[in-house]
Amino acid sequence: MELLGLLSVYKLRNSRVLITGGAGFVGSFIADHLIAEGVKEIVLLDNFVRGSKNNIEKALSSGIVTLVEGDIRDIELLHILFENVDYCFHMAALRITRCSENPRETLEVMFAGTFNVIEACIRHQVRKIVAASSASIYGQAEIFPTHENHHPYNNRTLYGAAKTANELMLRAFHDMNKLDYVAMRYFNIFGPRMDTEGKYTEVLIRWYYLIKQGKP
């Protein structure tokens, strides 16, 4: 898994890892790969707005995974869970359509919630945070093929604004507190365990079904 290539196998072994959104599509696969790499302990934090316990059945059976049903808005809980954590994979997020429908919740989860996670990483001296960003920060492409430097930070959605703010917070705390981080700009990822009930985020799988049915 390329995501784990950002952290050497040597560093991962015998480490304690926390995954926010750990029962989700991406978070659950990260857990599986971490187990294979020989980590000491994994803590999965999820509020099950989008995650599913079916996604983590295999991980939970490993004996090194602890599931905590909670929310990144719960600052006290975060500081308890981050005790002795070496690495954090911050995958928790709201769906893009939910961000449009619930702006205040977006502010509380996507902006403040991510700040809470970053703050906990700094306070507990986490070695590195790998955070889920998004292609949404780029906005609509105007030239094709599209280079990564093509009008960056030109989004027009609240979801994209949140992801942009997340990246800027990570950059700022890197400069202020030497927080080591990587932000992954996902582009319509798909695969097993994905949530197929959304109107936008699963566009590739919807195209696949239409093509398979011979529809435009």
C-alpha positions as CSV (number, residue, x, y, z in Angstrom):
1,M,0.0,0.0,0.0
2,E,1.6,3.3,-1.2
3,L,0.3,5.2,1.8
4,L,2.4,3.1,4.1
5,G,5.4,3.6,1.9
6,L,5.6,7.0,3.6
7,L,6.6,5.3,6.8
8,S,9.5,2.8,6.7
9,V,8.6,-0.7,7.8
10,Y,11.4,-0.5,10.4
11,K,9.7,2.5,12.1
12,L,6.3,1.0,12.0
13,R,7.2,-2.2,13.7
14,N,6.4,-2.3,17.4
15,S,4.8,1.2,17.2
16,R,1.4,2.3,18.5
17,V,-0.9,3.8,15.9
18,L,-4.2,5.7,16.0
19,I,-6.5,5.8,13.0
20,T,-9.4,8.3,13.0
21,G,-12.2,7.1,10.8
22,G,-10.7,3.7,11.4
23,A,-13.8,1.7,10.5
24,G,-14.2,3.5,7.2
25,F,-13.3,2.5,3.7
26,V,-9.7,3.8,3.8
27,G,-9.1,3.6,7.5
28,S,-10.0,-0.1,7.7
29,F,-7.5,-1.0,4.9
30,I,-4.8,1.0,6.6
31,A,-5.4,-1.0,9.7
32,D,-5.1,-4.3,7.8
33,H,-1.8,-3.2,6.3
34,L,-0.4,-2.0,9.6
35,I,-1.1,-5.4,11.1
36,A,0.8,-7.0,8.3
37,E,3.7,-4.7,8.9
38,G,4.0,-5.8,12.5
39,V,2.8,-2.8,14.6
40,K,2.4,-3.3,18.3
41,E,-1.0,-1.8,18.8
42,I,-3.7,0.0,16.7
43,V,-6.5,2.2,18.1
44,L,-9.4,2.7,15.7
45,L,-11.6,5.8,16.5
46,D,-14.9,6.1,14.6
47,N,-18.3,7.5,15.3
48,F,-19.9,5.2,12.6
49,V,-21.6,8.0,10.7
50,R,-20.0,6.4,7.6
51,G,-17.8,3.6,9.0
52,S,-19.0,0.0,9.5
53,K,-18.0,-2.8,11.9
54,N,-18.0,-5.2,9.0
55,N,-15.0,-3.4,7.6
56,I,-12.9,-4.2,10.6
57,E,-13.9,-7.7,11.5
58,K,-10.5,-9.0,10.3
59,A,-8.5,-6.3,12.0
60,L,-10.3,-6.8,15.4
61,S,-9.6,-10.6,15.3
62,S,-5.8,-9.8,15.2
63,G,-5.7,-9.2,19.0
64,I,-3.8,-5.9,18.7
65,V,-6.6,-3.6,17.6
66,T,-8.8,-1.6,20.0
67,L,-12.0,-0.1,18.7
68,V,-13.2,3.2,20.3
69,E,-16.6,4.5,19.3
70,G,-16.1,8.3,19.6
71,D,-15.7,11.6,17.8
72,I,-12.8,13.9,17.0
73,R,-14.8,16.7,18.5
74,D,-14.3,15.1,21.9
75,I,-11.1,16.8,23.0
76,E,-10.8,14.9,26.3
77,L,-11.2,11.5,24.6
78,L,-8.5,12.4,22.1
79,H,-6.0,13.2,24.7
80,I,-6.7,9.9,26.4
81,L,-6.3,7.9,23.2
82,F,-3.2,9.8,22.0
83,E,-1.2,8.8,25.1
84,N,1.9,7.0,23.9
85,V,0.8,7.1,20.2
86,D,3.7,7.0,17.7
87,Y,1.8,7.6,14.5
88,C,-1.6,9.0,13.5
89,F,-3.6,8.4,10.3
90,H,-6.3,11.0,10.2
91,M,-9.0,9.7,7.9
92,A,-12.1,11.0,9.6
93,A,-14.2,13.3,7.5
94,L,-17.7,14.2,6.4
95,R,-19.1,13.4,3.0
96,I,-18.9,16.3,0.5
97,T,-22.7,16.4,0.2
98,R,-23.1,16.4,4.0
99,C,-20.8,19.4,4.2
100,S,-23.1,21.3,1.8
101,E,-26.2,20.4,3.8
102,N,-24.7,21.0,7.2
103,P,-22.2,23.9,7.2
104,R,-22.0,24.2,11.0
105,E,-21.3,20.5,11.4
106,T,-18.6,20.9,8.8
107,L,-17.0,23.7,10.8
108,E,-17.1,21.6,14.0
109,V,-15.8,18.3,12.4
110,M,-13.7,19.2,9.4
111,F,-12.1,22.4,10.7
112,A,-12.2,22.2,14.6
113,G,-12.1,18.4,14.7
114,T,-8.9,18.3,12.6
115,F,-7.4,21.0,14.8
116,N,-8.2,18.8,17.8
117,V,-6.3,15.9,16.2
118,I,-3.3,18.1,15.3
119,E,-3.3,19.6,18.8
120,A,-3.3,16.1,20.3
121,C,-0.4,15.1,18.0
122,I,1.7,18.0,19.2
123,R,0.8,17.6,22.9
124,H,1.7,13.9,22.9
125,Q,4.7,14.2,20.6
126,V,3.4,12.0,17.8
127,R,6.2,11.2,15.4
128,K,4.1,11.8,12.2
129,I,0.5,12.4,11.1
130,V,-0.7,11.2,7.7
131,A,-3.9,13.1,6.9
132,A,-6.5,12.6,4.2
133,S,-6.8,15.6,1.9
134,S,-8.7,15.8,-1.4
135,A,-8.6,16.7,-5.0
136,S,-11.4,19.1,-4.2
137,I,-8.9,21.7,-3.2
138,Y,-8.0,22.2,-6.9
139,G,-11.5,23.2,-8.1
140,Q,-12.6,22.6,-11.6
141,A,-9.9,21.9,-14.2
142,E,-9.6,24.3,-17.1
143,I,-6.9,22.5,-19.1
144,F,-6.4,18.8,-19.9
145,P,-4.4,16.9,-19.1
146,T,-4.3,18.8,-15.8
147,H,-1.0,19.4,-13.9
148,E,-0.9,19.5,-10.1
149,N,0.2,23.1,-10.2
150,H,-2.9,24.2,-12.2
151,H,-4.7,26.8,-10.1
152,P,-4.2,25.1,-6.8
153,Y,-6.5,26.1,-3.9
154,N,-9.3,27.2,-6.4
155,N,-12.1,25.1,-4.9
156,R,-15.7,26.3,-4.7
157,T,-17.1,23.9,-2.1
158,L,-17.2,23.9,1.7
159,Y,-15.7,20.5,1.7
160,G,-12.8,21.7,-0.4
161,A,-12.4,24.7,1.8
162,A,-12.1,22.4,4.8
163,K,-9.5,20.3,3.2
164,T,-7.5,23.3,2.2
165,A,-7.7,24.6,5.7
166,N,-6.5,21.3,7.0
167,E,-3.4,21.3,4.8
168,L,-2.6,24.9,5.8
169,M,-3.0,24.0,9.5
170,L,-0.6,21.1,9.1
171,R,1.9,23.3,7.3
172,A,1.6,26.0,10.0
173,F,2.1,23.5,12.9
174,H,5.0,22.0,11.0
175,D,6.7,25.3,11.0
176,M,5.7,26.3,14.6
177,N,6.1,22.9,16.3
178,K,8.1,20.7,13.9
179,L,5.1,18.4,13.4
180,D,6.0,15.9,10.7
181,Y,3.1,15.4,8.3
182,V,1.9,14.2,4.9
183,A,-1.4,15.2,3.4
184,M,-2.8,12.8,0.8
185,R,-4.9,14.4,-1.9
186,Y,-7.3,11.5,-2.8
187,F,-8.9,11.5,-6.3
188,N,-12.2,9.5,-6.3
189,I,-10.7,6.4,-4.7
190,F,-12.8,3.2,-5.0
191,G,-12.6,-0.5,-4.1
192,P,-14.0,-3.1,-1.7
193,R,-15.7,-1.8,1.4
194,M,-16.5,1.6,-0.2
195,D,-19.7,3.3,0.7
196,T,-21.8,3.2,-2.4
197,E,-24.8,5.3,-1.2
198,G,-23.3,8.8,-1.9
199,K,-24.3,11.1,-4.7
200,Y,-20.8,12.3,-5.6
201,T,-17.9,10.6,-4.0
202,E,-18.5,7.2,-5.6
203,V,-18.7,8.5,-9.2
204,L,-16.3,6.0,-10.6
205,I,-18.2,3.0,-9.5
206,R,-21.4,4.6,-10.8
207,W,-19.8,5.1,-14.2
208,Y,-18.7,1.4,-14.1
209,Y,-22.3,0.2,-13.6
210,L,-23.6,2.4,-16.3
211,I,-21.0,1.2,-18.8
212,K,-21.7,-2.4,-17.8
213,Q,-25.4,-1.8,-18.5
214,G,-24.7,-0.2,-21.8
215,K,-26.1,3.2,-20.7
216,P,-24.6,6.6,-21.4
